[in-house]
mmCIF file of C-alpha atoms in Angstrom:
data_model
loop_
_atom_site.group_PDB
_atom_site.id
_atom_site.type_symbol
_atom_site.label_atom_id
_atom_site.label_comp_id
_atom_site.label_asym_id
_atom_site.label_seq_id
_atom_site.Cartn_x
_atom_site.Cartn_y
_atom_site.Cartn_z
ATOM 1 C CA MET A 67 -98.701 34.562 -4.831
ATOM 2 C CA PHE A 68 -101.581 32.770 -2.556
ATOM 3 C CA GLY A 69 -105.374 34.619 -1.631
ATOM 4 C CA LYS A 70 -106.659 34.799 1.597
ATOM 5 C CA LYS A 71 -107.634 31.415 3.342
ATOM 6 C CA GLN A 72 -111.808 31.727 3.238
ATOM 7 C CA LYS A 73 -113.566 30.800 6.451
ATOM 8 C CA ALA A 74 -116.187 27.803 6.026
ATOM 9 C CA PRO A 75 -119.920 28.932 6.569
ATOM 10 C CA LYS A 76 -121.275 28.201 10.082
ATOM 11 C CA GLN A 77 -123.598 25.435 10.721
ATOM 12 C CA PRO A 78 -126.971 26.518 12.491
ATOM 13 C CA LYS A 79 -127.187 24.893 15.488
ATOM 14 C CA PRO A 80 -129.751 22.303 15.802
ATOM 15 C CA ALA A 81 -133.037 23.549 17.820
ATOM 16 C CA LYS A 82 -132.893 21.661 21.181
ATOM 17 C CA PRO A 83 -136.315 20.168 21.561
ATOM 18 C CA LYS A 84 -138.823 21.036 23.270
ATOM 19 C CA PRO A 85 -139.074 18.972 26.753
ATOM 20 C CA GLU A 86 -142.312 17.280 26.833
ATOM 21 C CA ARG A 87 -145.242 17.872 29.403
ATOM 22 C CA SER A 88 -146.306 16.024 31.952
ATOM 23 C CA ARG A 89 -149.741 15.086 31.827
ATOM 24 C CA SER A 90 -150.778 16.846 35.148
ATOM 25 C CA GLU A 91 -149.400 19.796 33.141
ATOM 26 C CA VAL A 92 -151.274 19.253 30.126
ATOM 27 C CA GLN A 93 -154.833 19.038 32.330
ATOM 28 C CA THR A 94 -153.788 22.326 34.288
ATOM 29 C CA LEU A 95 -153.623 23.909 30.607
ATOM 30 C CA ARG A 96 -156.837 22.622 29.489
ATOM 31 C CA LYS A 97 -158.419 23.382 32.940
ATOM 32 C CA ALA A 98 -156.784 27.272 32.826
ATOM 33 C CA GLN A 99 -158.556 27.906 29.138
ATOM 34 C CA GLY A 100 -161.762 25.956 30.031
ATOM 35 C CA MET A 101 -162.040 29.008 32.872
ATOM 36 C CA ARG A 102 -160.869 31.625 30.315
ATOM 37 C CA ILE A 103 -163.775 30.713 28.387
ATOM 38 C CA ALA A 104 -166.132 30.545 30.618
ATOM 39 C CA ARG A 105 -165.211 33.768 32.476
ATOM 40 C CA VAL A 106 -165.689 35.276 28.822
ATOM 41 C CA ILE A 107 -169.430 33.702 28.341
ATOM 42 C CA LEU A 108 -170.168 34.877 31.744
ATOM 43 C CA TRP A 109 -169.527 38.588 31.215
ATOM 44 C CA VAL A 110 -171.295 38.035 27.936
ATOM 45 C CA MET A 111 -174.286 36.766 29.890
ATOM 46 C CA LEU A 112 -173.910 39.758 32.573
ATOM 47 C CA ALA A 113 -173.875 42.273 30.049
ATOM 48 C CA PHE A 114 -176.616 41.050 28.025
ATOM 49 C CA VAL A 115 -178.885 41.234 31.653
ATOM 50 C CA PHE A 116 -177.772 44.557 32.063
ATOM 51 C CA PHE A 117 -178.418 46.156 28.761
ATOM 52 C CA ARG A 118 -181.761 44.267 29.017
ATOM 53 C CA GLY A 119 -182.872 45.732 32.685
ATOM 54 C CA VAL A 120 -181.533 49.572 30.565
ATOM 55 C CA VAL A 121 -183.919 49.142 27.992
ATOM 56 C CA ALA A 122 -186.524 47.837 30.726
ATOM 57 C CA ILE A 123 -185.594 50.754 33.014
ATOM 58 C CA PHE A 124 -186.056 53.513 30.059
ATOM 59 C CA GLN A 125 -189.003 51.952 28.147
ATOM 60 C CA GLY A 126 -191.132 51.591 31.932
ATOM 61 C CA GLY A 127 -189.971 55.417 32.431
ATOM 62 C CA MET A 128 -191.973 56.188 29.751
ATOM 63 C CA ASN A 129 -195.333 54.394 30.131
ATOM 64 C CA ASP A 130 -197.910 56.374 31.165
ATOM 65 C CA PRO A 131 -198.680 54.809 35.157
ATOM 66 C CA THR A 132 -202.409 55.762 34.456
ATOM 67 C CA GLU A 133 -202.022 52.314 32.261
ATOM 68 C CA THR A 134 -200.430 50.008 34.828
ATOM 69 C CA VAL A 135 -202.966 51.032 37.062
ATOM 70 C CA GLU A 136 -206.325 50.792 34.014
ATOM 71 C CA LYS A 137 -204.157 47.209 33.090
ATOM 72 C CA TYR A 138 -204.333 46.144 36.905
ATOM 73 C CA ARG A 139 -208.060 47.142 36.774
ATOM 74 C CA ARG A 140 -208.629 45.133 33.785
ATOM 75 C CA GLU A 141 -207.156 41.879 34.813
ATOM 76 C CA ALA A 142 -208.822 42.150 38.679
ATOM 77 C CA MET A 143 -211.941 42.819 36.766
ATOM 78 C CA ALA A 144 -211.629 39.828 34.386
ATOM 79 C CA SER A 145 -211.174 37.132 37.315
ATOM 80 C CA GLN A 146 -214.180 37.921 39.064
ATOM 81 C CA THR A 147 -217.934 36.745 37.931
ATOM 82 C CA ARG A 148 -220.300 39.789 36.233
ATOM 83 C CA SER A 149 -221.978 39.589 39.559
ATOM 84 C CA GLU A 150 -218.967 39.866 41.520
ATOM 85 C CA GLN A 151 -218.023 42.966 39.899
ATOM 86 C CA LEU A 152 -222.019 45.244 39.630
ATOM 87 C CA LEU A 153 -222.787 44.941 42.922
ATOM 88 C CA PRO A 154 -220.321 46.912 44.531
ATOM 89 C CA PHE A 155 -220.445 49.226 41.805
ATOM 90 C CA ALA A 156 -224.124 49.885 42.193
ATOM 91 C CA GLU A 157 -223.569 50.064 45.817
ATOM 92 C CA ASP A 158 -220.796 52.501 45.368
ATOM 93 C CA PHE A 159 -222.964 55.179 43.028
ATOM 94 C CA ALA A 160 -225.949 54.995 44.954
ATOM 95 C CA ARG A 161 -223.692 55.753 48.206
ATOM 96 C CA ASP A 162 -222.285 58.966 45.839
ATOM 97 C CA TYR A 163 -225.457 59.341 44.175
ATOM 98 C CA LEU A 164 -226.996 60.140 48.033
ATOM 99 C CA THR A 165 -224.124 61.910 49.370
ATOM 100 C CA TYR A 166 -223.795 66.030 48.601
ATOM 101 C CA SER A 167 -223.993 68.764 50.300
ATOM 102 C CA PRO A 168 -224.601 72.924 49.969
ATOM 103 C CA GLY A 169 -222.557 74.399 47.297
ATOM 104 C CA GLY A 170 -220.847 71.441 45.881
ATOM 105 C CA ASP A 171 -222.528 70.651 42.999
ATOM 106 C CA GLN A 172 -219.241 70.787 40.665
ATOM 107 C CA GLU A 173 -217.772 68.178 42.954
ATOM 108 C CA TYR A 174 -220.881 66.708 43.171
ATOM 109 C CA ARG A 175 -221.640 66.043 39.317
ATOM 110 C CA GLN A 176 -217.556 65.013 38.771
ATOM 111 C CA ARG A 177 -217.587 61.843 41.040
ATOM 112 C CA LEU A 178 -221.258 60.517 39.641
ATOM 113 C CA LYS A 179 -219.319 60.913 36.025
ATOM 114 C CA ALA A 180 -217.583 57.755 37.220
ATOM 115 C CA TYR A 181 -220.467 56.078 36.923
ATOM 116 C CA ALA A 182 -222.643 57.704 34.490
ATOM 117 C CA PRO A 183 -222.945 59.517 30.684
ATOM 118 C CA ASP A 184 -221.274 62.811 31.304
ATOM 119 C CA SER A 185 -224.926 64.105 30.770
ATOM 120 C CA LEU A 186 -227.263 63.033 33.066
ATOM 121 C CA PHE A 187 -226.238 64.549 35.433
ATOM 122 C CA SER A 188 -225.501 67.716 34.085
ATOM 123 C CA ALA A 189 -228.561 69.439 35.038
ATOM 124 C CA VAL A 190 -228.324 69.158 38.870
ATOM 125 C CA ARG A 191 -228.130 71.985 41.546
ATOM 126 C CA ILE A 192 -227.858 71.421 45.037
ATOM 127 C CA GLY A 193 -229.813 73.491 47.862
ATOM 128 C CA ASN A 194 -229.474 74.500 50.865
ATOM 129 C CA SER A 195 -229.802 70.487 52.485
ATOM 130 C CA ALA A 196 -226.644 68.111 52.953
ATOM 131 C CA ALA A 197 -227.202 64.333 52.633
ATOM 132 C CA GLU A 198 -224.956 61.776 53.772
ATOM 133 C CA ALA A 199 -225.204 57.781 52.486
ATOM 134 C CA VAL A 200 -223.687 56.539 55.974
ATOM 135 C CA SER A 201 -224.359 52.838 54.973
ATOM 136 C CA ALA A 202 -225.162 50.956 51.283
ATOM 137 C CA THR A 203 -225.832 47.200 50.561
ATOM 138 C CA ALA A 204 -226.048 46.315 47.123
ATOM 139 C CA TYR A 205 -228.725 42.992 47.720
ATOM 140 C CA ARG A 206 -230.151 42.345 45.134
ATOM 141 C CA HIS A 207 -230.257 42.136 40.971
ATOM 142 C CA GLU A 208 -232.558 41.148 38.453
ATOM 143 C CA PRO A 209 -231.276 41.241 34.167
ATOM 144 C CA TYR A 210 -233.050 42.946 32.247
ATOM 145 C CA SER A 211 -231.666 42.022 28.941
ATOM 146 C CA ASP A 212 -227.945 40.327 28.283
ATOM 147 C CA THR A 213 -226.246 43.700 28.734
ATOM 148 C CA GLN A 214 -228.392 45.048 31.425
ATOM 149 C CA GLU A 215 -228.995 44.554 35.249
ATOM 150 C CA ASP A 216 -231.267 46.460 37.645
ATOM 151 C CA VAL A 217 -229.914 46.109 40.742
ATOM 152 C CA TRP A 218 -231.527 46.797 44.452
ATOM 153 C CA VAL A 219 -229.705 48.869 46.411
ATOM 154 C CA ARG A 220 -230.681 49.607 50.346
ATOM 155 C CA LEU A 221 -229.485 52.697 52.003
ATOM 156 C CA THR A 222 -229.143 54.820 55.469
ATOM 157 C CA VAL A 223 -228.787 58.344 54.723
ATOM 158 C CA ARG A 224 -228.745 61.121 57.065
ATOM 159 C CA TYR A 225 -230.301 63.814 55.976
ATOM 160 C CA THR A 226 -229.577 67.805 57.304
ATOM 161 C CA THR A 227 -231.240 70.601 56.631
ATOM 162 C CA LYS A 228 -230.954 74.317 57.745
ATOM 163 C CA GLU A 229 -233.659 76.812 57.924
ATOM 164 C CA ARG A 230 -233.850 80.135 58.568
ATOM 165 C CA VAL A 231 -236.766 80.923 61.529
ATOM 166 C CA ALA A 232 -238.273 84.611 60.597
ATOM 167 C CA ASP A 233 -238.841 85.375 63.861
ATOM 168 C CA THR A 234 -235.391 85.557 65.167
ATOM 169 C CA GLY A 235 -233.394 85.645 61.921
ATOM 170 C CA GLU A 236 -231.355 82.420 63.593
ATOM 171 C CA THR A 237 -230.505 79.438 61.395
ATOM 172 C CA MET A 238 -232.057 76.284 63.044
ATOM 173 C CA GLU A 239 -230.203 73.011 61.589
ATOM 174 C CA THR A 240 -232.683 69.997 61.492
ATOM 175 C CA ARG A 241 -230.895 66.260 61.192
ATOM 176 C CA GLN A 242 -232.651 63.047 60.667
ATOM 177 C CA LEU A 243 -231.661 59.464 59.447
ATOM 178 C CA LEU A 244 -233.887 57.613 57.104
ATOM 179 C CA GLU A 245 -234.039 54.592 54.771
ATOM 180 C CA THR A 246 -234.326 54.383 51.605
ATOM 181 C CA THR A 247 -234.354 51.465 49.093
ATOM 182 C CA LEU A 248 -232.621 52.567 44.843
ATOM 183 C CA LYS A 249 -233.152 50.591 41.818
ATOM 184 C CA VAL A 250 -229.887 51.467 39.331
ATOM 185 C CA PRO A 251 -230.141 50.893 36.122
ATOM 186 C CA VAL A 252 -226.738 49.297 34.776
ATOM 187 C CA ALA A 253 -225.809 48.834 31.488
ATOM 188 C CA CYS A 254 -222.871 45.835 31.397
ATOM 189 C CA THR A 255 -220.450 45.535 28.724
ATOM 190 C CA GLY A 256 -217.040 43.892 28.094
ATOM 191 C CA SER A 257 -215.264 46.740 29.583
ATOM 192 C CA GLY A 258 -216.999 47.456 32.632
ATOM 193 C CA PHE A 259 -220.291 48.905 33.567
ATOM 194 C CA ILE A 260 -222.322 52.162 33.039
ATOM 195 C CA VAL A 261 -225.631 53.352 35.142
ATOM 196 C CA GLU A 262 -227.403 53.895 31.903
ATOM 197 C CA ASP A 263 -230.373 56.112 33.347
ATOM 198 C CA TYR A 264 -231.545 57.803 36.436
ATOM 199 C CA PRO A 265 -232.037 55.670 39.417
ATOM 200 C CA ALA A 266 -235.501 55.373 40.817
ATOM 201 C CA PHE A 267 -236.618 55.395 44.608
ATOM 202 C CA VAL A 268 -238.752 52.255 44.628
ATOM 203 C CA ALA A 269 -240.647 50.883 47.672
ATOM 204 C CA ASP A 270 -238.719 47.054 47.857
ATOM 205 C CA GLU A 271 -240.734 43.853 50.160
ATOM 206 C CA ARG A 272 -237.724 41.945 51.435
ATOM 207 C CA LYS A 273 -239.848 39.456 53.475
ATOM 208 C CA THR A 274 -240.931 36.874 51.934
ATOM 209 C CA THR A 275 -244.649 35.544 52.364
ATOM 210 C CA ASP A 276 -244.058 32.341 51.346
ATOM 211 C CA TRP A 277 -243.177 30.726 54.074
ATOM 212 C CA THR A 278 -244.370 28.744 57.229
ATOM 213 C CA ALA A 279 -243.088 28.086 60.717
ATOM 214 C CA GLU A 280 -243.656 24.397 61.844
ATOM 215 C CA ASN A 281 -242.790 24.222 65.657
ATOM 216 C CA TYR A 282 -240.636 21.463 66.564
ATOM 217 C CA SER A 283 -242.790 17.489 67.772
ATOM 218 C CA GLY A 284 -242.033 14.818 69.497
ATOM 219 C CA THR A 285 -242.013 13.201 72.914
ATOM 220 C CA SER A 286 -241.875 14.920 75.174
ATOM 221 C CA ALA A 287 -239.294 14.660 78.521
ATOM 222 C CA ASP A 288 -240.706 14.263 81.785
ATOM 223 C CA ARG A 289 -240.235 16.637 84.247
ATOM 224 C CA ASP A 290 -237.401 16.015 86.463
ATOM 225 C CA THR A 291 -235.337 15.735 83.271
ATOM 226 C CA ARG A 292 -236.853 18.886 82.377
ATOM 227 C CA GLU A 293 -235.794 20.374 85.412
ATOM 228 C CA ALA A 294 -232.382 18.815 85.194
ATOM 229 C CA VAL A 295 -231.831 20.145 81.528
ATOM 230 C CA GLU A 296 -232.840 23.686 82.233
ATOM 231 C CA ALA A 297 -230.319 23.901 85.316
ATOM 232 C CA ALA A 298 -227.466 22.430 83.087
ATOM 233 C CA LEU A 299 -228.212 25.178 80.734
ATOM 234 C CA THR A 300 -228.122 28.052 82.978
ATOM 235 C CA GLY A 301 -225.042 26.972 83.875
ATOM 236 C CA PHE A 302 -223.669 26.392 80.383
ATOM 237 C CA PHE A 303 -224.713 30.302 79.462
ATOM 238 C CA ARG A 304 -223.428 31.682 82.159
ATOM 239 C CA ALA A 305 -220.539 30.791 81.060
ATOM 240 C CA TYR A 306 -221.133 31.315 77.565
ATOM 241 C CA TYR A 307 -222.670 34.680 77.359
ATOM 242 C CA GLY A 308 -219.312 35.420 80.304
ATOM 243 C CA ASP A 309 -215.925 34.871 79.297
ATOM 244 C CA ASP A 310 -215.174 31.467 80.970
ATOM 245 C CA GLN A 311 -214.054 29.005 77.932
ATOM 246 C CA GLY A 312 -212.915 26.504 80.918
ATOM 247 C CA VAL A 313 -215.970 26.274 81.955
ATOM 248 C CA ILE A 314 -218.111 26.029 78.837
ATOM 249 C CA GLN A 315 -215.786 22.707 77.963
ATOM 250 C CA TYR A 316 -217.353 21.150 81.221
ATOM 251 C CA TYR A 317 -220.537 21.287 79.990
ATOM 252 C CA LEU A 318 -219.656 19.705 76.233
ATOM 253 C CA THR A 319 -219.231 16.423 75.104
ATOM 254 C CA PRO A 320 -215.908 15.127 73.723
ATOM 255 C CA ASP A 321 -217.508 15.687 70.172
ATOM 256 C CA ALA A 322 -218.712 18.201 70.498
ATOM 257 C CA GLU A 323 -217.362 21.188 67.505
ATOM 258 C CA ALA A 324 -215.213 23.985 69.983
ATOM 259 C CA GLY A 325 -215.670 26.623 66.856
ATOM 260 C CA ASP A 326 -219.110 26.858 68.216
ATOM 261 C CA PHE A 327 -218.927 27.299 71.543
ATOM 262 C CA LEU A 328 -216.725 30.497 72.009
ATOM 263 C CA ALA A 329 -217.640 32.694 74.873
ATOM 264 C CA VAL A 330 -219.015 35.706 73.162
ATOM 265 C CA GLY A 331 -216.920 37.463 76.047
ATOM 266 C CA GLY A 332 -219.363 39.788 78.397
ATOM 267 C CA ARG A 333 -220.554 42.052 75.248
ATOM 268 C CA VAL A 334 -224.493 41.507 76.896
ATOM 269 C CA GLU A 335 -225.414 39.876 80.050
ATOM 270 C CA PHE A 336 -226.579 36.832 80.876
ATOM 271 C CA GLN A 337 -230.349 36.739 82.094
ATOM 272 C CA ARG A 338 -232.393 33.882 82.541
ATOM 273 C CA VAL A 339 -233.435 31.073 81.089
ATOM 274 C CA SER A 340 -237.219 31.794 80.321
ATOM 275 C CA GLU A 341 -238.249 28.853 78.536
ATOM 276 C CA CYS A 342 -237.409 25.339 78.124
ATOM 277 C CA LYS A 343 -239.040 22.589 76.213
ATOM 278 C CA VAL A 344 -237.021 19.094 76.360
ATOM 279 C CA TYR A 345 -238.016 16.517 73.670
ATOM 280 C CA ILE A 346 -236.743 12.554 73.419
ATOM 281 C CA PRO A 347 -236.269 11.286 69.725
ATOM 282 C CA GLU A 348 -236.327 7.887 69.356
ATOM 283 C CA GLY A 349 -233.306 6.478 68.081
ATOM 284 C CA THR A 350 -230.830 8.737 68.805
ATOM 285 C CA GLY A 351 -229.699 8.341 72.355
ATOM 286 C CA THR A 352 -229.887 12.152 72.584
ATOM 287 C CA LEU A 353 -232.337 14.924 73.928
ATOM 288 C CA VAL A 354 -233.763 17.630 71.974
ATOM 289 C CA ALA A 355 -233.970 21.458 73.969
ATOM 290 C CA ILE A 356 -235.856 24.467 72.522
ATOM 291 C CA VAL A 357 -234.318 26.969 74.229
ATOM 292 C CA GLY A 358 -235.558 30.521 75.144
ATOM 293 C CA VAL A 359 -232.757 32.812 76.958
ATOM 294 C CA GLU A 360 -232.954 36.515 77.603
ATOM 295 C CA VAL A 361 -229.722 38.587 77.774
ATOM 296 C CA LYS A 362 -229.559 42.302 78.728
ATOM 297 C CA ASP A 363 -227.751 44.648 75.782
ATOM 298 C CA ALA A 364 -225.100 47.414 77.169
ATOM 299 C CA ASN A 365 -227.717 49.665 77.484
ATOM 300 C CA GLY A 366 -230.273 47.735 79.027
ATOM 301 C CA LEU A 367 -232.077 46.931 76.367
ATOM 302 C CA THR A 368 -233.599 43.279 77.535
ATOM 303 C CA LEU A 369 -233.177 40.768 74.092
ATOM 304 C CA PRO A 370 -234.658 37.668 73.645
ATOM 305 C CA GLN A 371 -232.535 34.812 72.216
ATOM 306 C CA ARG A 372 -234.145 31.434 71.019
ATOM 307 C CA PHE A 373 -232.027 28.466 70.266
ATOM 308 C CA HIS A 374 -232.309 24.199 69.299
ATOM 309 C CA MET A 375 -229.426 22.677 71.193
ATOM 310 C CA GLU A 376 -228.812 18.403 71.319
ATOM 311 C CA LEU A 377 -227.914 17.018 74.723
ATOM 312 C CA LEU A 378 -226.384 13.775 76.016
ATOM 313 C CA ARG A 379 -226.742 12.737 79.703
ATOM 314 C CA GLN A 380 -223.809 11.333 80.533
ATOM 315 C CA ASP A 381 -222.115 10.357 83.655
ATOM 316 C CA GLY A 382 -225.356 11.462 85.650
ATOM 317 C CA GLN A 383 -224.927 14.799 83.608
ATOM 318 C CA PHE A 384 -226.297 17.111 81.067
ATOM 319 C CA HIS A 385 -223.783 17.501 78.528
ATOM 320 C CA VAL A 386 -224.432 20.384 74.714
ATOM 321 C CA LYS A 387 -223.544 18.504 71.908
ATOM 322 C CA SER A 388 -224.948 20.907 69.624
ATOM 323 C CA ILE A 389 -226.065 24.317 69.097
ATOM 324 C CA SER A 390 -228.325 26.021 66.336
ATOM 325 C CA THR A 391 -230.089 29.281 66.091
ATOM 326 C CA ARG A 392 -233.200 27.479 63.500
ATOM 327 C CA THR A 393 -235.892 26.734 66.063
ATOM 328 C CA LYS A 394 -238.688 26.213 63.147
ATOM 329 C CA ASN A 395 -239.368 23.544 60.616
ATOM 330 C CA ILE A 396 -235.926 21.699 62.187
#
């Protein structure tokens, strides 16, 4: 008896070799892989920037706005010199110091706390009068020590006083405009300034006495030249005070500074040339004229003006080369 015929085991099929990719396909795959990596990096960067932005927003929201303002103020002050900061500080204080109204005691003291110790003006009591500093100019300061300065402030103050008339019982209001000067004692620290004591009303002579006036001297031009110069300058000033820039150019030399001869535009009305002295400096080829002019203001007031001018004679005409308001010590 014969057994069953056994089947021979199947031989595995040989794997088909993968077709080789062309060079262009390899380059395309590498390029696609590089793009995927670049996109991943880009998204990571965007996520990081977004995260930082959110953090900054929350941090900014938690900051006190007054801290930001104070930081800006400190940075601005640090960029200025001591004098540039000191004079406006004293000027603002003086303006608030001489501005008040009846019944405004608390508001007045609160304003002055921005400049001085809280206790300095705590006892101030405002009566029935009012005052308003309409102008204030800090014009001089002198050091008292390394950390202290005295500052002079010139003010124009409008005072208003109300008084009851005994006979009629009516209230009469009087106003007067006065000029005054305050000497303000200021202490200077690393963080700013403070008015360390009461300001004083002082008399300050701002006009110097150490000055003498010397008139221009030189060889005077003859009468005909002086009359011709005066006639030319009469036409020039009529255009200068009027509103005709084109006519002004006619009277100027080619090298004259145009910015010095802009028409005043009718702000005042030219009246006449009141005096004209003409000199011939040696070796310059120019003429010097000391000219007096009269103009009328809008309210009818006649005002004198005086100029020092240089002129050239060109083609039989006199043309202006320069103009200055200094006629003494030239």
